[in-house]
Coordinates of C-alpha atoms in Angstrom, one line a residue:
X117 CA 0.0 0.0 0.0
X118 CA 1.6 3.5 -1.4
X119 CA 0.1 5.4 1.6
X120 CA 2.0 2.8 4.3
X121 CA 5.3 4.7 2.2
X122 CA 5.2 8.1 2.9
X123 CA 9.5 8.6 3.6
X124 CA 9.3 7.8 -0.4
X125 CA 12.2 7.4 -1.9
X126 CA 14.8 8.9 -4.3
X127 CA 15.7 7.1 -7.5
X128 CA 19.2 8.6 -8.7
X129 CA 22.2 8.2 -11.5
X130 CA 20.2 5.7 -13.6
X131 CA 20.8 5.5 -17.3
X132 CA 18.4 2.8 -19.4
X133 CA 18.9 3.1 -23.1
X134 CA 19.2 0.3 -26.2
X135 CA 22.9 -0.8 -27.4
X136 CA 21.3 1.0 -30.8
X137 CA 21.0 4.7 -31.7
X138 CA 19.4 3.9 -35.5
X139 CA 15.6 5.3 -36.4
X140 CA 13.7 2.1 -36.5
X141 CA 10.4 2.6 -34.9
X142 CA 10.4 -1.2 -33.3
X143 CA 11.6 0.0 -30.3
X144 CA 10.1 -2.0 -27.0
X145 CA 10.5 -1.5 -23.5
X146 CA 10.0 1.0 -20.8
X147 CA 12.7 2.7 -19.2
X148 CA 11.4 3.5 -16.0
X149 CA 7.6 2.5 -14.8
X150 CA 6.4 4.2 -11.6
X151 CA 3.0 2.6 -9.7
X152 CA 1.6 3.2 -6.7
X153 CA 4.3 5.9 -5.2
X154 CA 4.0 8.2 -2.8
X155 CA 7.0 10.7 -2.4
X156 CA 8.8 9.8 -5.0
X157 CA 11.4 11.4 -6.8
X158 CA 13.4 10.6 -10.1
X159 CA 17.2 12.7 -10.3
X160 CA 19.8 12.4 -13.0
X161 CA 18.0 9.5 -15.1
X162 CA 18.9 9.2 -18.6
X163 CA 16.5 7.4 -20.9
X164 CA 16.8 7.2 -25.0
X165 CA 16.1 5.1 -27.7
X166 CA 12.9 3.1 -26.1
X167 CA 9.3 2.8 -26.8
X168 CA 8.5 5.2 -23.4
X169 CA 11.4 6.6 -21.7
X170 CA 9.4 7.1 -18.1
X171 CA 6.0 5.7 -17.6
X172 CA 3.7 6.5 -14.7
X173 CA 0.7 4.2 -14.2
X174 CA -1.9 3.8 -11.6
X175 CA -2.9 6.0 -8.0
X176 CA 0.5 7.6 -7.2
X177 CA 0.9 11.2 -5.0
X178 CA 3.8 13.8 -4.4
X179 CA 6.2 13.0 -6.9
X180 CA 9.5 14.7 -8.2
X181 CA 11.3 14.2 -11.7
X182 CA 14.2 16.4 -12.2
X183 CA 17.6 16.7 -13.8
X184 CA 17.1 14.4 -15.8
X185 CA 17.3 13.3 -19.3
X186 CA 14.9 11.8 -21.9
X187 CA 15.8 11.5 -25.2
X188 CA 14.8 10.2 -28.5
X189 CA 11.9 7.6 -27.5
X190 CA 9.7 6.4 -30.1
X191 CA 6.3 6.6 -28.6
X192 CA 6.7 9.0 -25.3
X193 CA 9.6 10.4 -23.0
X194 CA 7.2 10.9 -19.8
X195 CA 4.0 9.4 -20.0
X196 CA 1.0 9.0 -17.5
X197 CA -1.4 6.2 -18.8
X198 CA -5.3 6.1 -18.3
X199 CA -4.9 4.7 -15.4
X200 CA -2.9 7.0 -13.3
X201 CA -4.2 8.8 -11.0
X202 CA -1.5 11.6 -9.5
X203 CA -1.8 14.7 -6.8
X204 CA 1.3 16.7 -7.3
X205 CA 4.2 16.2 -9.6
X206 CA 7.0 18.9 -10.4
X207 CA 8.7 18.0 -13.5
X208 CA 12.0 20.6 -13.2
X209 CA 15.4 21.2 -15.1
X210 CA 15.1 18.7 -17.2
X211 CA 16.1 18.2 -21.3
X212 CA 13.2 16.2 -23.1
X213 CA 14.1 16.2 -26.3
X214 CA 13.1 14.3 -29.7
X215 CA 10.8 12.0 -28.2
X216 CA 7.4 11.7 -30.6
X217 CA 5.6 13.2 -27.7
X218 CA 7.5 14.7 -25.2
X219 CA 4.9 14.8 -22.2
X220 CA 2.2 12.8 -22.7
X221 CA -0.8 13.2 -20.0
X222 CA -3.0 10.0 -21.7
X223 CA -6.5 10.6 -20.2
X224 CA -4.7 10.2 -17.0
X225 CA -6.6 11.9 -13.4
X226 CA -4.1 15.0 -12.5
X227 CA -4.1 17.7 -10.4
X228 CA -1.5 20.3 -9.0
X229 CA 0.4 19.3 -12.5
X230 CA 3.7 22.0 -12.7
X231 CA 6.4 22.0 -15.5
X232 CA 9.1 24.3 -14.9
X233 CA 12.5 25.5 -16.0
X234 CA 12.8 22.1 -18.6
X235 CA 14.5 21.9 -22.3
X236 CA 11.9 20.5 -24.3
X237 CA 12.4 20.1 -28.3
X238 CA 10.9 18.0 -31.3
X239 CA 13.1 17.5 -34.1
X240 CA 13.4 15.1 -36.9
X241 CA 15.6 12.1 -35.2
X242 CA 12.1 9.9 -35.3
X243 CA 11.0 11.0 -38.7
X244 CA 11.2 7.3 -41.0
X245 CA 8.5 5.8 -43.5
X246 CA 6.2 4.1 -40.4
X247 CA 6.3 6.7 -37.7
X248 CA 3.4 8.4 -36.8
X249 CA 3.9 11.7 -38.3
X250 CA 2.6 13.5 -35.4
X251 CA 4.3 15.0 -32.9
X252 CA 4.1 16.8 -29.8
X253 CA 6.1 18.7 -27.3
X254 CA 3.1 18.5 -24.5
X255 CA 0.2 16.8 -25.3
X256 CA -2.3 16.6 -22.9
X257 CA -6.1 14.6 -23.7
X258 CA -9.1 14.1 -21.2
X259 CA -11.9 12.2 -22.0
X260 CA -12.6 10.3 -19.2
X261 CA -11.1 11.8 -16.2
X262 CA -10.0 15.3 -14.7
X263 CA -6.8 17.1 -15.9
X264 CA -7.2 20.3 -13.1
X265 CA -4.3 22.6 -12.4
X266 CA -1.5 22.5 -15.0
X267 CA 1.5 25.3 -14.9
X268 CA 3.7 25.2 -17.6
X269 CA 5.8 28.1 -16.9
X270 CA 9.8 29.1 -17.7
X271 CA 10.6 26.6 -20.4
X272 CA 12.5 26.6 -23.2
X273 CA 9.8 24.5 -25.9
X274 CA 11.0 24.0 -29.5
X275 CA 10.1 22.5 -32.5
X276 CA 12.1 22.2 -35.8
X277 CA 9.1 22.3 -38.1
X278 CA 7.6 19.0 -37.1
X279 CA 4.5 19.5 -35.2
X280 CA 1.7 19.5 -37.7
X281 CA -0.9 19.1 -34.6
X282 CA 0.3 21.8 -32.5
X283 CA 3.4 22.0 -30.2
X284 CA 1.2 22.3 -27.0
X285 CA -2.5 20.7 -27.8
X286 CA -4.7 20.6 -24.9
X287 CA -7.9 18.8 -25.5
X288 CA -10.4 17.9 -23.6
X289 CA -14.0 15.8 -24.1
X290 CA -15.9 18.8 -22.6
X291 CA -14.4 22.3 -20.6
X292 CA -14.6 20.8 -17.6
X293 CA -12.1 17.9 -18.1
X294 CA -9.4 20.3 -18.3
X295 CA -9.2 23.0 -15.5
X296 CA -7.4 26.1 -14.8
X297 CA -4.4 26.3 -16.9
X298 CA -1.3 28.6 -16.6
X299 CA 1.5 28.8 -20.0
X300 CA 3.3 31.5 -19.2
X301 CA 7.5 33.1 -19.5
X302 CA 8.3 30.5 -21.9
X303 CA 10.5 31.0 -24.9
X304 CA 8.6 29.1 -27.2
X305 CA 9.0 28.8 -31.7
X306 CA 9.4 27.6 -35.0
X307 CA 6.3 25.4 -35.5
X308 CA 5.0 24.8 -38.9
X309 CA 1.4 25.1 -37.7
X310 CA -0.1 26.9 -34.7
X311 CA 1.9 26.8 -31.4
X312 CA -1.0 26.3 -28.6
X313 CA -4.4 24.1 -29.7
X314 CA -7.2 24.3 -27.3
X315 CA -10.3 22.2 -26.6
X316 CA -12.6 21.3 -23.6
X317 CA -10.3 23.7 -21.6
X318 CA -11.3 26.2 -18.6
X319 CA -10.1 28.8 -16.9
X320 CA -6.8 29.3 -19.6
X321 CA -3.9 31.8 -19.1
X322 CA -1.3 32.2 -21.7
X323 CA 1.7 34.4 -21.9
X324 CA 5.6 34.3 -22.8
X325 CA 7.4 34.9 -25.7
X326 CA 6.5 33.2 -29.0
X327 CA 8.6 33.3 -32.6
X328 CA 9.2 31.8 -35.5
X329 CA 6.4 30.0 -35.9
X330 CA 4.3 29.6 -39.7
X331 CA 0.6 30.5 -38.3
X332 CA -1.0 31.8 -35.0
X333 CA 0.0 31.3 -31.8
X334 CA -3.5 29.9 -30.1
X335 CA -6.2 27.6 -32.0
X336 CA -9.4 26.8 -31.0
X337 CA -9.9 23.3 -31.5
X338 CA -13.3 22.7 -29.6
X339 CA -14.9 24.7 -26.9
X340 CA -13.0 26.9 -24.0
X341 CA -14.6 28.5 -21.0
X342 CA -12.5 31.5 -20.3
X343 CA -9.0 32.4 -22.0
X344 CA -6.7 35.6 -21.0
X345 CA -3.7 36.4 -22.9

């Protein structure tokens, strides 16, 4: 029982990667899975060339990822499945770079959700004939449960002309799936599409520094209860 565990623990110095660099799509494996945690807190992990570089699954509360690094992962670099259910993560100083999808909250129960001071980039590394041609830097989808509370504030968040969808895309099933949402002081450019796409959102404030990019900043892709820019 998670909640018998509250001293946590602290994960640190671990590198899980595949004795291949090449841009074949049939990657397996997770690097890291996290279930049922409470306290927890990942430092200085490395994770490349996987199918998910750090997967979080079921109920889990308080946890930490930082200085860490999560590169070039063909489906995700830090995923929360449908069936997580997390109160409070910081996800800080890390580089998350050239995964498909960088962040990935997958219909997954969140609150208190705060990304801060990372690296995070899409480039090409994962562009071959049978990958998804999609990509993300934050994706976040609710249709089933309750995304409430996301900061994503003080990043650096990149793309190299490779997210088609949106480099942030925030959709929810109605506006109350996703609630109160801060993206603000980042440095954020060069999309080929829009930068920010919103749906089934509440409660939205959007700020920072945006360049570079082919078309608008914001899309509305479905309905939004309340936006200030």
């Amino acid at each position: 029982n998670y909640w018998r565990k509250e001293a946590g623990f602290v994960l640190d110095q671990v590198k899980v990667h595949t004795l291949n660099d090449d841009r074949s799509s049939q990657k397996n494996g997770y690097g890291i899975q996290m279930i049922g945690t409470c306290n927890a807190t990942l430092r200085n992990v490395h994770t490349a060339h996987l199918k998910k570089g750090i997967l979080i699954s079921g109920a889990n509360r308080n946890m930490n990822i930082a200085d860490s690094y999560i590169w070039a992962n063909t489906e995700s670099g830090i995923e929360f499945d449908n069936t997580c259910k997390l109160h409070q993560i910081n996800i800080t100083c890390c580089h998350i770079l050239f995964n498909r999808i960088n962040i990935f909250l997958n219909d997954a129960e969140m609150y208190n959700i705060q990304i801060v001071g990372n690296d995070i980039e899409v480039d090409g590394t994962l562009t071959v004939r049978d990958q998804p041609t999609s990509k993300y830097c934050i994706l976040a989808i609710a249709n089933e449960h309750l995304i409430e509370d996301l900061t994503i504030v003080g990043n650096t968040i990149e793309d190299h002309w490779h997210c088609i969808d949106g480099m942030i895309k925030l959709q929810g099933k109605t506006t109350g799936h996703i609630v109160s949402v801060s993206i603000g002081a980042n440095s954020t450019g060069n999309s080929p599409e829009h930068v920010i796409a919103l749906g089934g959102c509440s409660g939205v404030e959007i700020r920072g520094q945006y360049k570079g990019s082919i078309k608008s900043v914001l899309k509305f892709i479905g309905d939004v209860d309340g936006v200030r820019m």
